PDB file of C-alpha atoms in Angstrom:
ATOM      1  CA  PRO A   1       0.000   0.000   0.000  1.00  0.00           C
ATOM      2  CA  SER A   2       2.820   2.358   0.799  1.00  0.00           C
ATOM      3  CA  HIS A   3       4.415   1.698  -2.601  1.00  0.00           C
ATOM      4  CA  ALA A   4       1.113   2.280  -4.415  1.00  0.00           C
ATOM      5  CA  HIS A   5       0.619   5.591  -2.654  1.00  0.00           C
ATOM      6  CA  THR A   6       4.069   6.728  -3.666  1.00  0.00           C
ATOM      7  CA  THR A   7       3.407   5.782  -7.298  1.00  0.00           C
ATOM      8  CA  MET A   8       0.166   7.764  -7.300  1.00  0.00           C
ATOM      9  CA  ASN A   9       1.937  10.765  -5.929  1.00  0.00           C
ATOM     10  CA  GLU A  10       4.491  10.549  -8.681  1.00  0.00           C
ATOM     11  CA  LYS A  11       1.718  10.296 -11.241  1.00  0.00           C
ATOM     12  CA  ASP A  12      -0.018  13.317  -9.729  1.00  0.00           C
ATOM     13  CA  VAL A  13       3.194  15.237  -9.723  1.00  0.00           C
ATOM     14  CA  SER A  14       3.894  14.246 -13.312  1.00  0.00           C
ATOM     15  CA  LYS A  15       0.379  15.245 -14.310  1.00  0.00           C
ATOM     16  CA  GLN A  16       0.664  18.529 -12.540  1.00  0.00           C
ATOM     17  CA  ILE A  17       4.004  19.156 -14.244  1.00  0.00           C
ATOM     18  CA  ASP A  18       2.429  18.327 -17.616  1.00  0.00           C
ATOM     19  CA  ASN A  19      -0.446  20.664 -16.856  1.00  0.00           C
ATOM     20  CA  MET A  20       1.972  23.388 -15.896  1.00  0.00           C
ATOM     21  CA  VAL A  21       4.034  22.839 -19.055  1.00  0.00           C
ATOM     22  CA  SER A  22       0.858  22.886 -21.146  1.00  0.00           C
ATOM     23  CA  PHE A  23      -0.277  26.077 -19.424  1.00  0.00           C
ATOM     24  CA  ILE A  24       3.133  27.725 -19.961  1.00  0.00           C
ATOM     25  CA  LEU A  25       3.208  26.620 -23.625  1.00  0.00           C
ATOM     26  CA  GLN A  26      -0.337  27.869 -24.199  1.00  0.00           C
ATOM     27  CA  GLU A  27       0.443  31.134 -22.506  1.00  0.00           C
ATOM     28  CA  ALA A  28       3.612  31.421 -24.588  1.00  0.00           C
ATOM     29  CA  LYS A  29       1.648  30.703 -27.787  1.00  0.00           C
ATOM     30  CA  GLU A  30      -0.961  33.307 -26.873  1.00  0.00           C
ATOM     31  CA  LYS A  31       1.756  35.827 -26.040  1.00  0.00           C
ATOM     32  CA  ALA A  32       3.601  35.033 -29.283  1.00  0.00           C
ATOM     33  CA  SER A  33       0.357  35.391 -31.241  1.00  0.00           C
ATOM     34  CA  GLU A  34      -0.374  38.715 -29.503  1.00  0.00           C
ATOM     35  CA  LEU A  35       3.145  39.973 -30.278  1.00  0.00           C
ATOM     36  CA  SER A  36       2.814  38.810 -33.897  1.00  0.00           C
ATOM     37  CA  LEU A  37      -0.492  40.622 -34.306  1.00  0.00           C
ATOM     38  CA  LYS A  38       0.919  43.763 -32.714  1.00  0.00           C
ATOM     39  CA  ALA A  39       4.008  43.611 -34.918  1.00  0.00           C
ATOM     40  CA  GLU A  40       1.856  43.142 -38.037  1.00  0.00           C
ATOM     41  CA  GLU A  41      -0.352  46.044 -36.987  1.00  0.00           C
ATOM     42  CA  GLU A  42       2.677  48.302 -36.410  1.00  0.00           C
ATOM     43  CA  PHE A  43       4.123  47.146 -39.741  1.00  0.00           C
ATOM     44  CA  ASN A  44       0.884  48.020 -41.552  1.00  0.00           C
ATOM     45  CA  ILE A  45       0.731  51.416 -39.847  1.00  0.00           C
ATOM     46  CA  GLU A  46       4.370  52.140 -40.783  1.00  0.00           C
ATOM     47  CA  LYS A  47       3.739  50.929 -44.334  1.00  0.00           C
ATOM     48  CA  LEU A  48       0.742  53.275 -44.648  1.00  0.00           C
ATOM     49  CA  ARG A  49       2.786  56.140 -43.212  1.00  0.00           C
ATOM     50  CA  MET A  50       5.604  55.496 -45.693  1.00  0.00           C
ATOM     51  CA  VAL A  51       3.155  55.235 -48.605  1.00  0.00           C
ATOM     52  CA  GLU A  52       1.492  58.531 -47.622  1.00  0.00           C
ATOM     53  CA  ALA A  53       4.885  60.197 -47.199  1.00  0.00           C
ATOM     54  CA  GLU A  54       5.932  58.957 -50.642  1.00  0.00           C
ATOM     55  CA  LYS A  55       2.645  60.207 -52.102  1.00  0.00           C
ATOM     56  CA  LEU A  56       3.245  63.632 -50.574  1.00  0.00           C
ATOM     57  CA  LYS A  57       6.802  63.636 -51.894  1.00  0.00           C
ATOM     58  CA  ILE A  58       5.638  62.716 -55.420  1.00  0.00           C
ATOM     59  CA  ARG A  59       2.858  65.340 -55.273  1.00  0.00           C
ATOM     60  CA  ALA A  60       5.312  68.031 -54.115  1.00  0.00           C
ATOM     61  CA  GLU A  61       7.757  67.073 -56.887  1.00  0.00           C
ATOM     62  CA  TYR A  62       4.969  67.208 -59.482  1.00  0.00           C
ATOM     63  CA  GLU A  63       3.855  70.634 -58.250  1.00  0.00           C
ATOM     64  CA  ARG A  64       7.471  71.884 -58.335  1.00  0.00           C
ATOM     65  CA  LYS A  65       7.928  70.672 -61.905  1.00  0.00           C
ATOM     66  CA  GLU A  66       4.544  72.112 -62.885  1.00  0.00           C
ATOM     67  CA  LYS A  67       5.574  75.504 -61.491  1.00  0.00           C
ATOM     68  CA  GLN A  68       8.927  75.240 -63.253  1.00  0.00           C
ATOM     69  CA  VAL A  69       7.193  74.535 -66.575  1.00  0.00           C
ATOM     70  CA  GLU A  70       4.873  77.521 -65.990  1.00  0.00           C
ATOM     71  CA  ILE A  71       7.832  79.786 -65.218  1.00  0.00           C
ATOM     72  CA  GLN A  72       9.644  78.578 -68.338  1.00  0.00           C
ATOM     73  CA  LYS A  73       6.521  79.277 -70.406  1.00  0.00           C
ATOM     74  CA  ARG A  74       6.322  82.813 -69.000  1.00  0.00           C
ATOM     75  CA  ILE A  75      10.027  83.406 -69.672  1.00  0.00           C
ATOM     76  CA  ALA A  76       9.674  82.115 -73.236  1.00  0.00           C
ATOM     77  CA  PHE A  77       6.600  84.307 -73.782  1.00  0.00           C
ATOM     78  CA  SER A  78       8.377  87.331 -72.343  1.00  0.00           C
ATOM     79  CA  ASN A  79      11.409  86.654 -74.568  1.00  0.00           C
ATOM     80  CA  GLU A  80       9.154  86.432 -77.615  1.00  0.00           C
ATOM     81  CA  ILE A  81       7.512  89.753 -76.740  1.00  0.00           C
ATOM     82  CA  ASN A  82      10.903  91.413 -76.194  1.00  0.00           C
ATOM     83  CA  ALA A  83      12.209  89.995 -79.482  1.00  0.00           C
ATOM     84  CA  SER A  84       9.115  91.320 -81.282  1.00  0.00           C
ATOM     85  CA  ARG A  85       9.545  94.729 -79.667  1.00  0.00           C
ATOM     86  CA  LEU A  86      13.199  94.827 -80.696  1.00  0.00           C
ATOM     87  CA  LYS A  87      12.247  93.967 -84.279  1.00  0.00           C
ATOM     88  CA  ILE A  88       9.658  96.750 -84.280  1.00  0.00           C
ATOM     89  CA  LEU A  89      12.140  99.231 -82.792  1.00  0.00           C
ATOM     90  CA  LYS A  90      14.797  98.263 -85.344  1.00  0.00           C
ATOM     91  CA  ALA A  91      12.285  98.645 -88.167  1.00  0.00           C
ATOM     92  CA  ARG A  92      11.229 102.052 -86.831  1.00  0.00           C
ATOM     93  CA  ASP A  93      14.844 103.149 -86.455  1.00  0.00           C
ATOM     94  CA  ALA A  94      15.490 102.102 -90.053  1.00  0.00           C
ATOM     95  CA  VAL A  95      12.511 104.178 -91.237  1.00  0.00           C
ATOM     96  CA  LEU A  96      13.602 107.193 -89.155  1.00  0.00           C
ATOM     97  CA  SER A  97      17.161 106.849 -90.445  1.00  0.00           C
ATOM     98  CA  SER A  98      15.881 106.865 -94.018  1.00  0.00           C
ATOM     99  CA  VAL A  99      13.826 110.009 -93.257  1.00  0.00           C
ATOM    100  CA  VAL A 100      16.891 111.753 -91.774  1.00  0.00           C
ATOM    101  CA  GLU A 101      19.019 110.607 -94.716  1.00  0.00           C
ATOM    102  CA  GLU A 102      16.458 111.975 -97.177  1.00  0.00           C
ATOM    103  CA  ALA A 103      16.315 115.301 -95.307  1.00  0.00           C
ATOM    104  CA  THR A 104      20.132 115.506 -95.257  1.00  0.00           C
ATOM    105  CA  THR A 105      20.314 114.797 -99.006  1.00  0.00           C
ATOM    106  CA  ARG A 106      17.767 117.515 -99.761  1.00  0.00           C
ATOM    107  CA  LEU A 107      19.613 119.901 -97.451  1.00  0.00           C
ATOM    108  CA  LYS A 108      22.820 119.507 -99.475  1.00  0.00           C
ATOM    109  CA  ASN A 109      20.909 120.731-102.531  1.00  0.00           C
ATOM    110  CA  ALA A 110      19.431 123.738-100.684  1.00  0.00           C
ATOM    111  CA  SER A 111      22.440 125.944-101.479  1.00  0.00           C
ATOM    112  CA  HIS A 112      21.681 125.570-105.190  1.00  0.00           C
ATOM    113  CA  ALA A 113      18.127 126.903-104.836  1.00  0.00           C
ATOM    114  CA  PRO A 114      17.272 130.468-105.998  1.00  0.00           C
ATOM    115  CA  GLU A 115      16.057 131.314-102.464  1.00  0.00           C
ATOM    116  CA  TYR A 116      19.443 130.515-100.883  1.00  0.00           C
ATOM    117  CA  PRO A 117      20.791 134.139-100.856  1.00  0.00           C
ATOM    118  CA  THR A 118      17.604 135.289 -99.078  1.00  0.00           C
ATOM    119  CA  LEU A 119      17.970 132.414 -96.608  1.00  0.00           C
ATOM    120  CA  ILE A 120      21.552 133.505 -95.836  1.00  0.00           C
ATOM    121  CA  GLU A 121      20.347 137.061 -95.265  1.00  0.00           C
ATOM    122  CA  ASN A 122      17.647 135.843 -92.856  1.00  0.00           C
ATOM    123  CA  LEU A 123      20.108 133.601 -90.968  1.00  0.00           C
ATOM    124  CA  ILE A 124      22.503 136.531 -90.456  1.00  0.00           C
ATOM    125  CA  GLN A 125      19.681 138.832 -89.323  1.00  0.00           C
ATOM    126  CA  GLN A 126      18.433 136.219 -86.880  1.00  0.00           C
ATOM    127  CA  GLY A 127      21.964 135.814 -85.478  1.00  0.00           C
ATOM    128  CA  LEU A 128      22.309 139.576 -84.959  1.00  0.00           C
ATOM    129  CA  THR A 129      18.951 139.658 -83.144  1.00  0.00           C
ATOM    130  CA  VAL A 130      19.921 136.823 -80.817  1.00  0.00           C
ATOM    131  CA  MET A 131      23.503 137.905 -80.053  1.00  0.00           C
ATOM    132  CA  LYS A 132      22.921 141.700 -79.623  1.00  0.00           C
ATOM    133  CA  GLU A 133      26.669 142.454 -79.940  1.00  0.00           C
ATOM    134  CA  LYS A 134      28.290 145.600 -81.382  1.00  0.00           C
ATOM    135  CA  LYS A 135      30.771 143.674 -83.518  1.00  0.00           C
ATOM    136  CA  ILE A 136      30.091 140.416 -85.308  1.00  0.00           C
ATOM    137  CA  VAL A 137      32.238 138.172 -87.478  1.00  0.00           C
ATOM    138  CA  VAL A 138      30.455 135.941 -90.002  1.00  0.00           C
ATOM    139  CA  ARG A 139      31.975 132.639 -91.104  1.00  0.00           C
ATOM    140  CA  CYS A 140      30.707 130.691 -94.121  1.00  0.00           C
ATOM    141  CA  ARG A 141      31.705 128.126 -96.734  1.00  0.00           C
ATOM    142  CA  GLU A 142      34.268 129.352 -99.227  1.00  0.00           C
ATOM    143  CA  GLU A 143      31.817 128.878-102.119  1.00  0.00           C
ATOM    144  CA  ASP A 144      29.252 131.083-100.305  1.00  0.00           C
ATOM    145  CA  LYS A 145      31.670 134.015 -99.788  1.00  0.00           C
ATOM    146  CA  SER A 146      30.145 136.289-102.453  1.00  0.00           C
ATOM    147  CA  ILE A 147      26.583 135.464-101.367  1.00  0.00           C
ATOM    148  CA  VAL A 148      27.396 136.281 -97.729  1.00  0.00           C
ATOM    149  CA  LYS A 149      29.192 139.523 -98.634  1.00  0.00           C
ATOM    150  CA  SER A 150      26.096 140.624-100.512  1.00  0.00           C
ATOM    151  CA  ALA A 151      23.732 139.480 -97.747  1.00  0.00           C
ATOM    152  CA  ILE A 152      25.491 141.221 -94.823  1.00  0.00           C
ATOM    153  CA  PRO A 153      24.403 144.828 -95.570  1.00  0.00           C
ATOM    154  CA  LYS A 154      20.854 143.693 -96.312  1.00  0.00           C
ATOM    155  CA  ALA A 155      20.718 141.740 -93.042  1.00  0.00           C
ATOM    156  CA  VAL A 156      22.094 144.706 -91.070  1.00  0.00           C
ATOM    157  CA  ASN A 157      19.479 147.056 -92.580  1.00  0.00           C
ATOM    158  CA  ALA A 158      16.673 144.603 -91.811  1.00  0.00           C
ATOM    159  CA  PHE A 159      18.037 144.220 -88.272  1.00  0.00           C
ATOM    160  CA  LYS A 160      18.029 147.998 -87.716  1.00  0.00           C
ATOM    161  CA  LYS A 161      14.522 148.389 -89.174  1.00  0.00           C
ATOM    162  CA  ALA A 162      13.335 145.784 -86.683  1.00  0.00           C
ATOM    163  CA  GLY A 163      14.680 147.948 -83.827  1.00  0.00           C
ATOM    164  CA  GLY A 164      18.246 146.728 -83.640  1.00  0.00           C
ATOM    165  CA  LYS A 165      21.183 148.997 -82.697  1.00  0.00           C
ATOM    166  CA  ASP A 166      24.191 149.825 -84.840  1.00  0.00           C
ATOM    167  CA  VAL A 167      26.387 146.822 -85.442  1.00  0.00           C
ATOM    168  CA  GLU A 168      29.604 146.217 -87.351  1.00  0.00           C
ATOM    169  CA  VAL A 169      29.534 142.961 -89.309  1.00  0.00           C
ATOM    170  CA  ASN A 170      32.512 141.529 -91.205  1.00  0.00           C
ATOM    171  CA  ILE A 171      33.105 138.285 -93.054  1.00  0.00           C
ATOM    172  CA  ASP A 172      35.929 136.022 -91.936  1.00  0.00           C
ATOM    173  CA  GLU A 173      37.888 135.187 -95.067  1.00  0.00           C
ATOM    174  CA  SER A 174      40.704 133.432 -93.194  1.00  0.00           C
ATOM    175  CA  LYS A 175      38.712 130.509 -91.841  1.00  0.00           C
ATOM    176  CA  PHE A 176      35.884 128.939 -93.823  1.00  0.00           C
ATOM    177  CA  ILE A 177      33.357 126.334 -92.701  1.00  0.00           C
ATOM    178  CA  THR A 178      34.090 122.869 -94.117  1.00  0.00           C
ATOM    179  CA  GLN A 179      32.906 120.340 -91.543  1.00  0.00           C
ATOM    180  CA  GLY A 180      29.248 119.399 -91.090  1.00  0.00           C
ATOM    181  CA  ASN A 181      27.690 118.279 -87.808  1.00  0.00           C
ATOM    182  CA  THR A 182      28.688 114.641 -88.295  1.00  0.00           C
ATOM    183  CA  VAL A 183      32.251 113.358 -88.674  1.00  0.00           C
ATOM    184  CA  GLY A 184      33.338 113.208 -92.294  1.00  0.00           C
ATOM    185  CA  SER A 185      30.379 115.196 -93.620  1.00  0.00           C
ATOM    186  CA  ALA A 186      30.726 118.503 -95.471  1.00  0.00           C
ATOM    187  CA  CYS A 187      28.819 121.597 -94.381  1.00  0.00           C
ATOM    188  CA  SER A 188      25.597 122.012 -96.370  1.00  0.00           C
ATOM    189  CA  GLY A 189      25.535 125.807 -96.093  1.00  0.00           C
ATOM    190  CA  GLY A 190      24.481 128.614 -93.765  1.00  0.00           C
ATOM    191  CA  VAL A 191      26.639 130.752 -91.467  1.00  0.00           C
ATOM    192  CA  ILE A 192      28.304 130.867 -88.050  1.00  0.00           C
ATOM    193  CA  LEU A 193      28.315 134.201 -86.183  1.00  0.00           C
ATOM    194  CA  THR A 194      30.915 134.952 -83.499  1.00  0.00           C
ATOM    195  CA  THR A 195      32.267 137.878 -81.529  1.00  0.00           C
ATOM    196  CA  PRO A 196      35.772 139.008 -82.633  1.00  0.00           C
ATOM    197  CA  ASP A 197      37.316 137.166 -79.670  1.00  0.00           C
ATOM    198  CA  SER A 198      35.270 134.021 -80.502  1.00  0.00           C
ATOM    199  CA  LYS A 199      33.966 133.796 -76.917  1.00  0.00           C
ATOM    200  CA  ILE A 200      30.358 133.944 -78.100  1.00  0.00           C
ATOM    201  CA  MET A 201      29.259 131.869 -81.075  1.00  0.00           C
ATOM    202  CA  LEU A 202      25.960 131.153 -82.792  1.00  0.00           C
ATOM    203  CA  ASN A 203      25.857 128.199 -85.167  1.00  0.00           C
ATOM    204  CA  ASN A 204      23.292 128.983 -87.864  1.00  0.00           C
ATOM    205  CA  THR A 205      24.462 126.460 -90.441  1.00  0.00           C
ATOM    206  CA  LEU A 206      21.854 124.429 -92.294  1.00  0.00           C
ATOM    207  CA  ASP A 207      23.225 121.251 -90.673  1.00  0.00           C
ATOM    208  CA  GLN A 208      22.704 122.698 -87.203  1.00  0.00           C
ATOM    209  CA  ARG A 209      19.218 123.914 -88.070  1.00  0.00           C
ATOM    210  CA  LEU A 210      18.328 120.448 -89.354  1.00  0.00           C
ATOM    211  CA  ASP A 211      19.578 118.841 -86.123  1.00  0.00           C
ATOM    212  CA  ILE A 212      17.474 121.268 -84.058  1.00  0.00           C
ATOM    213  CA  ALA A 213      14.425 120.693 -86.246  1.00  0.00           C
ATOM    214  CA  LEU A 214      14.800 116.910 -86.022  1.00  0.00           C
ATOM    215  CA  THR A 215      15.131 117.071 -82.228  1.00  0.00           C
ATOM    216  CA  GLN A 216      12.076 119.311 -81.861  1.00  0.00           C
ATOM    217  CA  GLN A 217       9.932 117.593 -84.483  1.00  0.00           C
ATOM    218  CA  LEU A 218      10.909 113.978 -83.769  1.00  0.00           C
ATOM    219  CA  PRO A 219       7.769 113.224 -81.680  1.00  0.00           C
ATOM    220  CA  ALA A 220       5.553 114.627 -84.460  1.00  0.00           C
ATOM    221  CA  VAL A 221       7.521 112.715 -87.108  1.00  0.00           C
ATOM    222  CA  LYS A 222       7.150 109.461 -85.133  1.00  0.00           C
ATOM    223  CA  ALA A 223       3.447 110.082 -84.592  1.00  0.00           C
ATOM    224  CA  GLY A 224       3.006 110.772 -88.306  1.00  0.00           C
ATOM    225  CA  LEU A 225       4.887 107.622 -89.319  1.00  0.00           C
ATOM    226  CA  PHE A 226       3.762 105.159 -86.652  1.00  0.00           C
ATOM    227  CA  GLY A 227       0.762 106.764 -84.917  1.00  0.00           C
ATOM    228  CA  ARG A 228       0.429 107.804 -81.291  1.00  0.00           C
ATOM    229  CA  SER A 229       1.293 105.235 -78.636  1.00  0.00           C
ATOM    230  CA  GLU A 230      -1.760 104.261 -76.570  1.00  0.00           C
ATOM    231  CA  THR A 231       0.373 103.386 -73.545  1.00  0.00           C
ATOM    232  CA  ARG A 232       2.649 106.423 -73.516  1.00  0.00           C
ATOM    233  CA  VAL A 233       1.513 109.203 -71.168  1.00  0.00           C
ATOM    234  CA  PHE A 234       4.184 111.774 -72.016  1.00  0.00           C
ATOM    235  CA  ILE A 235       5.169 112.507 -75.614  1.00  0.00           C
ATOM    236  CA  ASP A 236       8.862 113.274 -75.601  1.00  0.00           C
ATOM    237  CA  ASN A 237      10.635 111.347 -78.368  1.00  0.00           C
TER     238      ASN A 237
END
C-alpha cells in the first residue's frame, strides 16, 4: 500500500508538471500570437505612413515641376515679346534713319536753290537779333563768300529796321566752314556768327538747323509715321 501511494503521488506530480508545461506553452503561444499581431499592426501602420509620405513627396515634386514649366513658359513668352519689340524698334529706327538721310540729301541741294541768298540774309539777321553784340564776325563756306558779302548789308538794314542797334559785321575770309555736324560730312551751307574774340558763337548752319528741327519735331515725325502710342503718357521722343 505504501508503494502504491508513492506511485500515485508521482503520477499526480507528473500530471501537474504536464499541466503546468501545457499552461506555460499555451500562454507562450498566446503571447507570441499577440506579439505577432501587434508587430503586423505596427508594420501596416508604418507601411501606410511610408506610402502617404511617398505620395506627398511625389505630389510636391509634381507641383514643383509644374511651377517650373509655368515659369519657363512665362520666360519664353516674355522673350518672344521682347524679341518682337526689338524687331519693331529696329524697323522704326530704319525708317527714321531713311527720313533723316532723305532730309540731309535735300539739305545739301538747298544751297543751289534760288532762295538761298535770301535764306543767308535771314540767318545773319536772326543771329544779330539773338547775339545783340556791337561787332560780329560771319563765317561761311568758301563757295558762299560772295553770297554772304552781298547778304550782310541787307541783313544789317533789316536788323536795324526791326529795332536793332548799330552793329559792325565783317566776313571772316581766313577761316571757312568745311565740316558738317557729323564726322566726315561737309557743311551744307548757312553761317556761323561769333564775336571778334570768338567767346560767343551762334551756329546757324543748315546742318545745325536740321539737327534742331529733327530734335524738336521727332515726336511729331514718329506720330506721323507710326501713330500715337496708346500706352505712352508723355510725348517726348
